Amino acid sequence: MSGRRLGLRKRLALGLFSQLYEQTVERHELSTLFWECTLRCNLACRHCGSDCRTDVVQPDMPLDDFLRVLDEQVTPHVDPRNVLLIFSGGEVLVRDDLERAGREVTRRGYMWGMVTNGLALTAERLASLVASGLRSVSVSLDGFEDAHTYIRRNPHSYERALQAVDNIRKYPDLAYDVITCVTPSMIGRLEEFKQMLIARGIGYWRIFSIFPAGRAADDDALRLSDGQFVEVLDFIRRTRKEGRIDLSYACEGFLGGYEAEVRDHFYMCTAGVSVASIRVNGDISGCTSVRGNYTQGNIYHDDFWDVWQNRFEPFRNREWARKGECADCKVWRFCKGGGMHLRDDCGELMYCHYRKIGG
């Protein structure tokens, strides 16, 4: 069966999953909380999706402000063992108090992880972070050196990201993955890149495609054609069947017949359903890929838990998004209009994964 078509068996499975999703929305149990601790970065990547309206001199959020919210407005309502905290940026490693932050949240019973470009993740810094309770880390590696350097715009970024992953693998209890934003120049080299990762002992790999937001909004050279996107999904499906490396497509976008074949689960946008974020300026939203256009409150004048319980209607009831190309879509009940981060300020869909596979 073509990956573009939905067979009867998969439609039935997706129907059951959509019912489970509605129950998940109704419960909206917080399981992941992002702390956007800084907007500073040691790179200026071509594809960065950060909110371009945000002042680049926005100061880092003081750690004590985040801990106050955690202590007074989150911990009383959750079991810390069931909520993963993810430190994100910007580039988290520009903060010199990251170890203190890790120790403080670990002392409170939370597991924590981080997302990094790897440029500053030396063996010494990694050891310090692991000693501070680091449990998971994702490192960006966007292909071979030429492709990676083109995106990251730093001649040292490739070698340091590779070294960072090699260092991470020395800690068997540290969960990790390599994240690759695939651009057209890597389409014909994915198999070769996969072999390189396997040869280095890298076991976990996640692939994204670039959507038109932030710096990537006006750079067509970064985005895949429909045919190239299908090639990527076919490559992921083949690789998963081989079983030599744990590869999956990102959690964004409904993928028709590829569902449950290119990742471990059916698609659902968990932003505002089980995932929340606290932005560097205190804004409360879904995952950090969803920028300021869907802010639901702010920790400096709102109670986080009240916002989480009562103000996430745009994330949990997506009927407002049933317009434009989504209005009469035959897979709406499975997709709900795509990821929240793919909606512009007017609520219009910027990027449809299902359409890219010919749906």
Tab-separated table of C-alpha atoms in Angstrom:
chain	number	residue	atom	x	y	z
A	1	MET	CA	0.000	0.000	0.000
A	2	SER	CA	1.279	3.479	-0.847
A	3	GLY	CA	2.252	5.565	2.143
A	4	ARG	CA	-0.038	8.278	0.817
A	5	ARG	CA	-3.245	6.263	1.182
A	6	LEU	CA	-5.108	5.207	4.298
A	7	GLY	CA	-6.209	1.586	4.229
A	8	LEU	CA	-9.320	0.400	6.036
A	9	ARG	CA	-7.393	-1.182	8.905
A	10	LYS	CA	-5.423	1.996	9.553
A	11	ARG	CA	-8.542	4.139	9.341
A	12	LEU	CA	-10.176	1.985	11.998
A	13	ALA	CA	-7.079	2.243	14.202
A	14	LEU	CA	-6.957	6.004	13.720
A	15	GLY	CA	-10.639	6.234	14.618
A	16	LEU	CA	-9.998	4.487	17.918
A	17	PHE	CA	-6.961	6.672	18.534
A	18	SER	CA	-8.955	9.848	17.897
A	19	GLN	CA	-11.347	8.790	20.655
A	20	LEU	CA	-8.417	8.256	23.012
A	21	TYR	CA	-7.080	11.665	21.998
A	22	GLU	CA	-10.339	13.319	23.005
A	23	GLN	CA	-10.037	11.686	26.424
A	24	THR	CA	-6.438	12.915	26.678
A	25	VAL	CA	-7.585	16.439	25.876
A	26	GLU	CA	-10.313	16.259	28.483
A	27	ARG	CA	-7.820	15.172	31.174
A	28	HIS	CA	-5.018	17.529	29.943
A	29	GLU	CA	-2.537	16.086	32.418
A	30	LEU	CA	0.726	18.021	32.333
A	31	SER	CA	3.620	15.693	31.462
A	32	THR	CA	6.226	18.021	29.903
A	33	LEU	CA	7.097	21.577	30.864
A	34	PHE	CA	9.562	23.579	28.788
A	35	TRP	CA	11.487	26.386	30.416
A	36	GLU	CA	12.738	28.801	27.768
A	37	CYS	CA	15.503	30.043	30.004
A	38	THR	CA	17.227	32.292	27.453
A	39	LEU	CA	16.928	33.749	23.977
A	40	ARG	CA	20.682	34.207	23.735
A	41	CYS	CA	22.472	31.888	21.351
A	42	ASN	CA	26.015	31.179	20.229
A	43	LEU	CA	24.829	30.550	16.649
A	44	ALA	CA	22.612	32.355	14.136
A	45	CYS	CA	21.077	29.444	12.260
A	46	ARG	CA	19.369	30.039	8.921
A	47	HIS	CA	16.305	28.002	9.853
A	48	CYS	CA	15.695	29.314	13.378
A	49	GLY	CA	11.971	29.471	14.037
A	50	SER	CA	12.159	31.824	17.015
A	51	ASP	CA	9.617	34.604	17.258
A	52	CYS	CA	11.140	37.402	15.160
A	53	ARG	CA	9.097	39.982	17.065
A	54	THR	CA	10.908	39.186	20.281
A	55	ASP	CA	13.539	41.731	21.286
A	56	VAL	CA	16.915	40.038	20.993
A	57	VAL	CA	18.105	41.855	24.127
A	58	GLN	CA	15.391	40.193	26.214
A	59	PRO	CA	17.193	39.234	29.439
A	60	ASP	CA	17.328	35.665	30.671
A	61	MET	CA	14.587	34.689	33.085
A	62	PRO	CA	15.996	34.629	36.624
A	63	LEU	CA	16.115	31.063	37.890
A	64	ASP	CA	14.389	32.052	41.127
A	65	ASP	CA	11.360	33.277	39.158
A	66	PHE	CA	10.986	29.892	37.494
A	67	LEU	CA	11.498	28.029	40.773
A	68	ARG	CA	8.842	30.182	42.471
A	69	VAL	CA	6.277	29.157	39.865
A	70	LEU	CA	7.386	25.549	40.102
A	71	ASP	CA	7.072	25.523	43.913
A	72	GLU	CA	3.869	27.519	44.301
A	73	GLN	CA	1.863	26.822	41.157
A	74	VAL	CA	2.994	23.509	39.652
A	75	THR	CA	4.308	21.105	42.295
A	76	PRO	CA	1.163	21.281	44.499
A	77	HIS	CA	-0.863	19.887	41.582
A	78	VAL	CA	1.405	17.221	40.074
A	79	ASP	CA	3.646	14.329	40.980
A	80	PRO	CA	7.082	15.687	40.010
A	81	ARG	CA	8.151	12.177	38.999
A	82	ASN	CA	5.599	12.318	36.184
A	83	VAL	CA	6.591	15.691	34.721
A	84	LEU	CA	9.700	16.133	32.588
A	85	LEU	CA	11.270	19.591	32.624
A	86	ILE	CA	13.120	20.586	29.469
A	87	PHE	CA	15.487	23.546	29.473
A	88	SER	CA	15.460	25.250	26.088
A	89	GLY	CA	16.511	28.472	24.377
A	90	GLY	CA	18.087	30.111	22.501
A	91	GLU	CA	21.028	27.971	23.457
A	92	VAL	CA	20.784	26.785	27.048
A	93	LEU	CA	24.542	26.373	27.498
A	94	VAL	CA	25.096	30.130	27.416
A	95	ARG	CA	23.705	30.228	30.960
A	96	ASP	CA	26.374	29.718	33.597
A	97	ASP	CA	23.797	28.790	36.265
A	98	LEU	CA	22.429	25.796	34.365
A	99	GLU	CA	24.004	23.401	36.868
A	100	ARG	CA	22.328	25.201	39.755
A	101	ALA	CA	19.015	25.052	37.899
A	102	GLY	CA	19.491	21.315	37.384
A	103	ARG	CA	20.312	20.688	41.018
A	104	GLU	CA	17.315	22.698	42.205
A	105	VAL	CA	14.738	20.929	40.045
A	106	THR	CA	16.311	17.534	40.784
A	107	ARG	CA	16.067	18.264	44.512
A	108	ARG	CA	12.359	18.908	43.972
A	109	GLY	CA	11.911	15.471	42.403
A	110	TYR	CA	11.736	16.442	38.724
A	111	MET	CA	13.662	14.847	35.874
A	112	TRP	CA	15.142	17.340	33.467
A	113	GLY	CA	16.658	17.432	30.032
A	114	MET	CA	17.860	19.972	27.513
A	115	VAL	CA	18.041	20.742	23.807
A	116	THR	CA	21.399	22.029	22.517
A	117	ASN	CA	23.303	22.739	19.321
A	118	GLY	CA	26.326	21.102	20.993
A	119	LEU	CA	28.753	23.914	20.219
A	120	ALA	CA	29.587	24.506	23.891
A	121	LEU	CA	28.923	21.008	25.223
A	122	THR	CA	32.470	20.052	26.145
A	123	ALA	CA	33.250	16.863	28.041
A	124	GLU	CA	33.801	18.931	31.182
A	125	ARG	CA	30.507	20.810	30.887
A	126	LEU	CA	28.621	17.592	30.193
A	127	ALA	CA	30.112	15.926	33.286
A	128	SER	CA	29.080	18.929	35.358
A	129	LEU	CA	25.513	18.821	34.030
A	130	VAL	CA	25.188	15.066	34.556
A	131	ALA	CA	26.351	15.569	38.146
A	132	SER	CA	23.566	18.160	38.443
A	133	GLY	CA	20.907	15.629	37.473
A	134	LEU	CA	20.746	15.857	33.677
A	135	ARG	CA	18.692	12.905	32.412
A	136	SER	CA	18.177	13.562	28.695
A	137	VAL	CA	19.726	15.647	25.938
A	138	SER	CA	18.971	16.284	22.272
A	139	VAL	CA	21.770	17.467	19.982
A	140	SER	CA	21.254	19.059	16.570
A	141	LEU	CA	23.262	17.531	13.720
A	142	ASP	CA	21.885	18.506	10.330
A	143	GLY	CA	23.760	16.172	8.027
A	144	PHE	CA	27.355	16.072	6.848
A	145	GLU	CA	29.665	19.002	7.471
A	146	ASP	CA	28.745	21.051	4.410
A	147	ALA	CA	24.994	20.788	4.960
A	148	HIS	CA	25.258	21.284	8.713
A	149	THR	CA	27.591	24.280	8.440
A	150	TYR	CA	25.407	25.936	5.807
A	151	ILE	CA	22.471	25.888	8.249
A	152	ARG	CA	24.394	26.656	11.448
A	153	ARG	CA	26.785	29.214	9.919
A	154	ASN	CA	29.707	28.346	12.173
A	155	PRO	CA	32.796	26.442	10.927
A	156	HIS	CA	33.196	24.617	14.249
A	157	SER	CA	29.581	23.607	14.803
A	158	TYR	CA	29.731	20.251	13.000
A	159	GLU	CA	32.818	18.822	14.699
A	160	ARG	CA	31.685	20.019	18.125
A	161	ALA	CA	28.180	18.598	17.729
A	162	LEU	CA	29.670	15.241	16.722
A	163	GLN	CA	32.065	15.327	19.686
A	164	ALA	CA	29.205	16.228	21.993
A	165	VAL	CA	27.253	13.147	20.895
A	166	ASP	CA	30.345	10.953	21.326
A	167	ASN	CA	30.736	12.297	24.867
A	168	ILE	CA	27.054	11.753	25.655
A	169	ARG	CA	27.305	8.106	24.663
A	170	LYS	CA	29.812	7.566	27.483
A	171	TYR	CA	26.944	7.928	29.980
A	172	PRO	CA	24.788	4.802	29.615
A	173	ASP	CA	21.989	6.186	31.811
A	174	LEU	CA	21.676	9.404	29.827
A	175	ALA	CA	18.841	9.372	27.291
A	176	TYR	CA	19.690	11.172	24.056
A	177	ASP	CA	18.933	11.597	20.403
A	178	VAL	CA	20.398	13.306	17.368
A	179	ILE	CA	18.048	15.760	15.672
A	180	THR	CA	18.428	16.402	11.935
A	181	CYS	CA	16.634	19.135	10.034
A	182	VAL	CA	16.737	17.681	6.528
A	183	THR	CA	17.323	20.126	3.673
A	184	PRO	CA	17.304	19.394	-0.088
A	185	SER	CA	21.095	18.979	-0.186
A	186	MET	CA	20.844	15.951	2.133
A	187	ILE	CA	18.116	14.042	0.288
A	188	GLY	CA	20.516	11.920	-1.729
A	189	ARG	CA	22.886	11.405	1.216
A	190	LEU	CA	20.559	10.186	3.938
A	191	GLU	CA	21.614	6.560	3.529
A	192	GLU	CA	25.295	7.513	3.757
A	193	PHE	CA	24.625	9.727	6.774
A	194	LYS	CA	22.729	6.905	8.453
A	195	GLN	CA	25.679	4.579	7.980
A	196	MET	CA	27.971	7.178	9.536
A	197	LEU	CA	25.734	7.504	12.596
A	198	ILE	CA	25.547	3.738	13.017
A	199	ALA	CA	29.319	3.411	12.642
A	200	ARG	CA	29.774	5.926	15.478
A	201	GLY	CA	27.460	3.896	17.707
A	202	ILE	CA	24.641	6.444	17.656
A	203	GLY	CA	21.389	4.646	18.344
A	204	TYR	CA	18.695	7.346	18.378
A	205	TRP	CA	17.859	9.719	15.544
A	206	ARG	CA	14.982	12.097	14.873
A	207	ILE	CA	14.268	13.888	11.593
A	208	PHE	CA	12.480	17.190	11.071
A	209	SER	CA	11.594	19.157	7.983
A	210	ILE	CA	11.803	22.956	7.977
A	211	PHE	CA	8.608	25.004	7.864
A	212	PRO	CA	8.284	28.670	6.782
A	213	ALA	CA	8.633	30.580	10.049
A	214	GLY	CA	11.265	32.759	11.655
A	215	ARG	CA	14.439	33.074	9.577
A	216	ALA	CA	13.286	30.237	7.300
A	217	ALA	CA	10.170	32.115	6.181
A	218	ASP	CA	11.837	33.590	3.107
A	219	ASP	CA	14.465	30.918	2.376
A	220	ASP	CA	13.015	28.416	-0.096
A	221	ALA	CA	16.403	26.675	-0.352
A	222	LEU	CA	15.866	25.162	3.088
A	223	ARG	CA	12.504	23.559	2.377
A	224	LEU	CA	11.763	20.218	0.783
A	225	SER	CA	9.626	19.788	-2.299
A	226	ASP	CA	6.648	17.469	-1.985
A	227	GLY	CA	8.554	14.701	-3.750
A	228	GLN	CA	11.597	15.132	-1.523
A	229	PHE	CA	9.409	15.011	1.570
A	230	VAL	CA	7.958	11.687	0.434
A	231	GLU	CA	11.513	10.414	-0.155
A	232	VAL	CA	12.378	11.270	3.452
A	233	LEU	CA	9.349	9.419	4.809
A	234	ASP	CA	10.113	6.385	2.645
A	235	PHE	CA	13.684	6.444	3.925
A	236	ILE	CA	12.505	6.561	7.538
A	237	ARG	CA	10.098	3.694	6.978
A	238	ARG	CA	12.818	1.525	5.407
A	239	THR	CA	15.269	2.357	8.174
A	240	ARG	CA	12.787	1.461	10.897
A	241	LYS	CA	12.182	-1.908	9.254
A	242	GLU	CA	15.949	-2.556	9.232
A	243	GLY	CA	16.121	-1.963	12.995
A	244	ARG	CA	19.783	-0.876	13.068
A	245	ILE	CA	19.079	2.625	14.426
A	246	ASP	CA	16.010	3.992	16.217
A	247	LEU	CA	14.791	6.606	13.725
A	248	SER	CA	11.539	8.552	13.729
A	249	TYR	CA	9.956	11.549	12.103
A	250	ALA	CA	9.178	14.525	14.339
A	251	CYS	CA	5.918	14.806	16.243
A	252	GLU	CA	4.517	17.424	13.861
A	253	GLY	CA	1.880	16.834	11.214
A	254	PHE	CA	-0.526	14.089	10.147
A	255	LEU	CA	1.126	11.735	7.637
A	256	GLY	CA	-1.697	9.676	6.166
A	257	GLY	CA	-0.683	6.106	5.353
A	258	TYR	CA	2.726	6.688	6.930
A	259	GLU	CA	1.120	6.992	10.364
A	260	ALA	CA	2.594	4.521	12.896
A	261	GLU	CA	5.202	3.558	10.282
A	262	VAL	CA	7.617	6.494	10.584
A	263	ARG	CA	7.197	7.043	14.326
A	264	ASP	CA	6.047	4.970	17.268
A	265	HIS	CA	2.592	6.499	17.611
A	266	PHE	CA	-0.233	8.090	15.680
A	267	TYR	CA	-0.056	11.841	15.222
A	268	MET	CA	-1.414	14.203	17.838
A	269	CYS	CA	-0.437	17.760	18.726
A	270	THR	CA	0.255	17.640	22.455
A	271	ALA	CA	0.923	21.387	22.800
A	272	GLY	CA	-1.469	22.672	25.434
A	273	VAL	CA	-2.780	19.140	26.005
A	274	SER	CA	0.087	17.557	27.924
A	275	VAL	CA	2.888	20.011	27.071
A	276	ALA	CA	3.299	23.585	28.301
A	277	SER	CA	6.050	26.168	28.242
A	278	ILE	CA	7.175	29.137	30.260
A	279	ARG	CA	8.853	31.646	27.954
A	280	VAL	CA	11.856	33.765	28.776
A	281	ASN	CA	9.558	36.767	29.358
A	282	GLY	CA	7.116	34.765	31.513
A	283	ASP	CA	4.567	33.994	28.801
A	284	ILE	CA	2.691	30.707	29.189
A	285	SER	CA	1.998	28.664	26.065
A	286	GLY	CA	2.223	25.168	24.573
A	287	CYS	CA	5.552	23.761	23.382
A	288	THR	CA	8.286	26.253	22.545
A	289	SER	CA	7.744	25.802	18.803
A	290	VAL	CA	4.471	27.704	19.288
A	291	ARG	CA	5.480	31.358	19.450
A	292	GLY	CA	3.893	34.462	20.921
A	293	ASN	CA	0.750	34.387	18.790
A	294	TYR	CA	-0.776	31.756	21.094
A	295	THR	CA	0.263	33.006	24.530
A	296	GLN	CA	-2.338	32.138	27.170
A	297	GLY	CA	-1.031	34.071	30.168
A	298	ASN	CA	2.100	35.260	31.929
A	299	ILE	CA	3.645	34.073	35.191
A	300	TYR	CA	4.267	37.645	36.326
A	301	HIS	CA	0.561	38.424	36.574
A	302	ASP	CA	-1.236	35.060	36.243
A	303	ASP	CA	-1.286	31.810	38.185
A	304	PHE	CA	0.299	29.135	35.992
A	305	TRP	CA	-2.019	26.349	37.124
A	306	ASP	CA	-5.133	28.438	36.600
A	307	VAL	CA	-3.934	29.213	33.080
A	308	TRP	CA	-3.182	25.536	32.430
A	309	GLN	CA	-6.594	24.437	33.619
A	310	ASN	CA	-8.754	27.151	32.136
A	311	ARG	CA	-7.119	29.143	29.329
A	312	PHE	CA	-5.900	26.611	26.792
A	313	GLU	CA	-9.151	26.348	24.846
A	314	PRO	CA	-7.527	27.253	21.470
A	315	PHE	CA	-5.194	24.260	21.897
A	316	ARG	CA	-7.814	21.803	23.128
A	317	ASN	CA	-10.782	22.649	20.918
A	318	ARG	CA	-9.457	23.055	17.403
A	319	GLU	CA	-12.731	23.776	15.626
A	320	TRP	CA	-11.572	27.371	15.081
A	321	ALA	CA	-8.853	25.978	12.775
A	322	ARG	CA	-11.361	24.238	10.519
A	323	LYS	CA	-11.126	26.816	7.786
A	324	GLY	CA	-9.288	27.409	4.544
A	325	GLU	CA	-7.792	24.190	3.215
A	326	CYS	CA	-8.804	22.418	6.444
A	327	ALA	CA	-12.506	23.258	6.099
A	328	ASP	CA	-13.474	20.222	4.025
A	329	CYS	CA	-10.437	18.012	4.665
A	330	LYS	CA	-11.339	14.327	4.729
A	331	VAL	CA	-8.811	13.553	7.473
A	332	TRP	CA	-9.730	16.421	9.815
A	333	ARG	CA	-10.789	14.092	12.644
A	334	PHE	CA	-7.298	12.568	12.673
A	335	CYS	CA	-5.286	15.748	12.105
A	336	LYS	CA	-7.254	18.544	13.839
A	337	GLY	CA	-5.596	21.069	11.579
A	338	GLY	CA	-1.949	20.183	12.181
A	339	GLY	CA	0.502	21.391	14.780
A	340	MET	CA	-0.253	24.643	16.591
A	341	HIS	CA	3.203	25.911	15.645
A	342	LEU	CA	2.191	25.719	11.979
A	343	ARG	CA	-0.506	28.400	12.374
A	344	ASP	CA	0.294	32.031	11.646
A	345	ASP	CA	-0.951	35.053	13.587
A	346	CYS	CA	-4.271	34.932	11.755
A	347	GLY	CA	-4.718	31.226	12.427
A	348	GLU	CA	-4.003	30.245	8.820
A	349	LEU	CA	-2.101	27.027	8.167
A	350	MET	CA	1.442	27.665	6.895
A	351	TYR	CA	2.447	24.070	6.147
A	352	CYS	CA	0.337	20.934	5.629
A	353	HIS	CA	2.164	17.619	5.930
A	354	TYR	CA	-0.758	15.637	4.525
A	355	ARG	CA	-0.886	17.786	1.403
A	356	LYS	CA	2.856	17.333	0.898
A	357	ILE	CA	2.392	13.577	0.583
A	358	GLY	CA	-0.370	14.048	-1.972
A	359	GLY	CA	-3.321	13.885	0.393
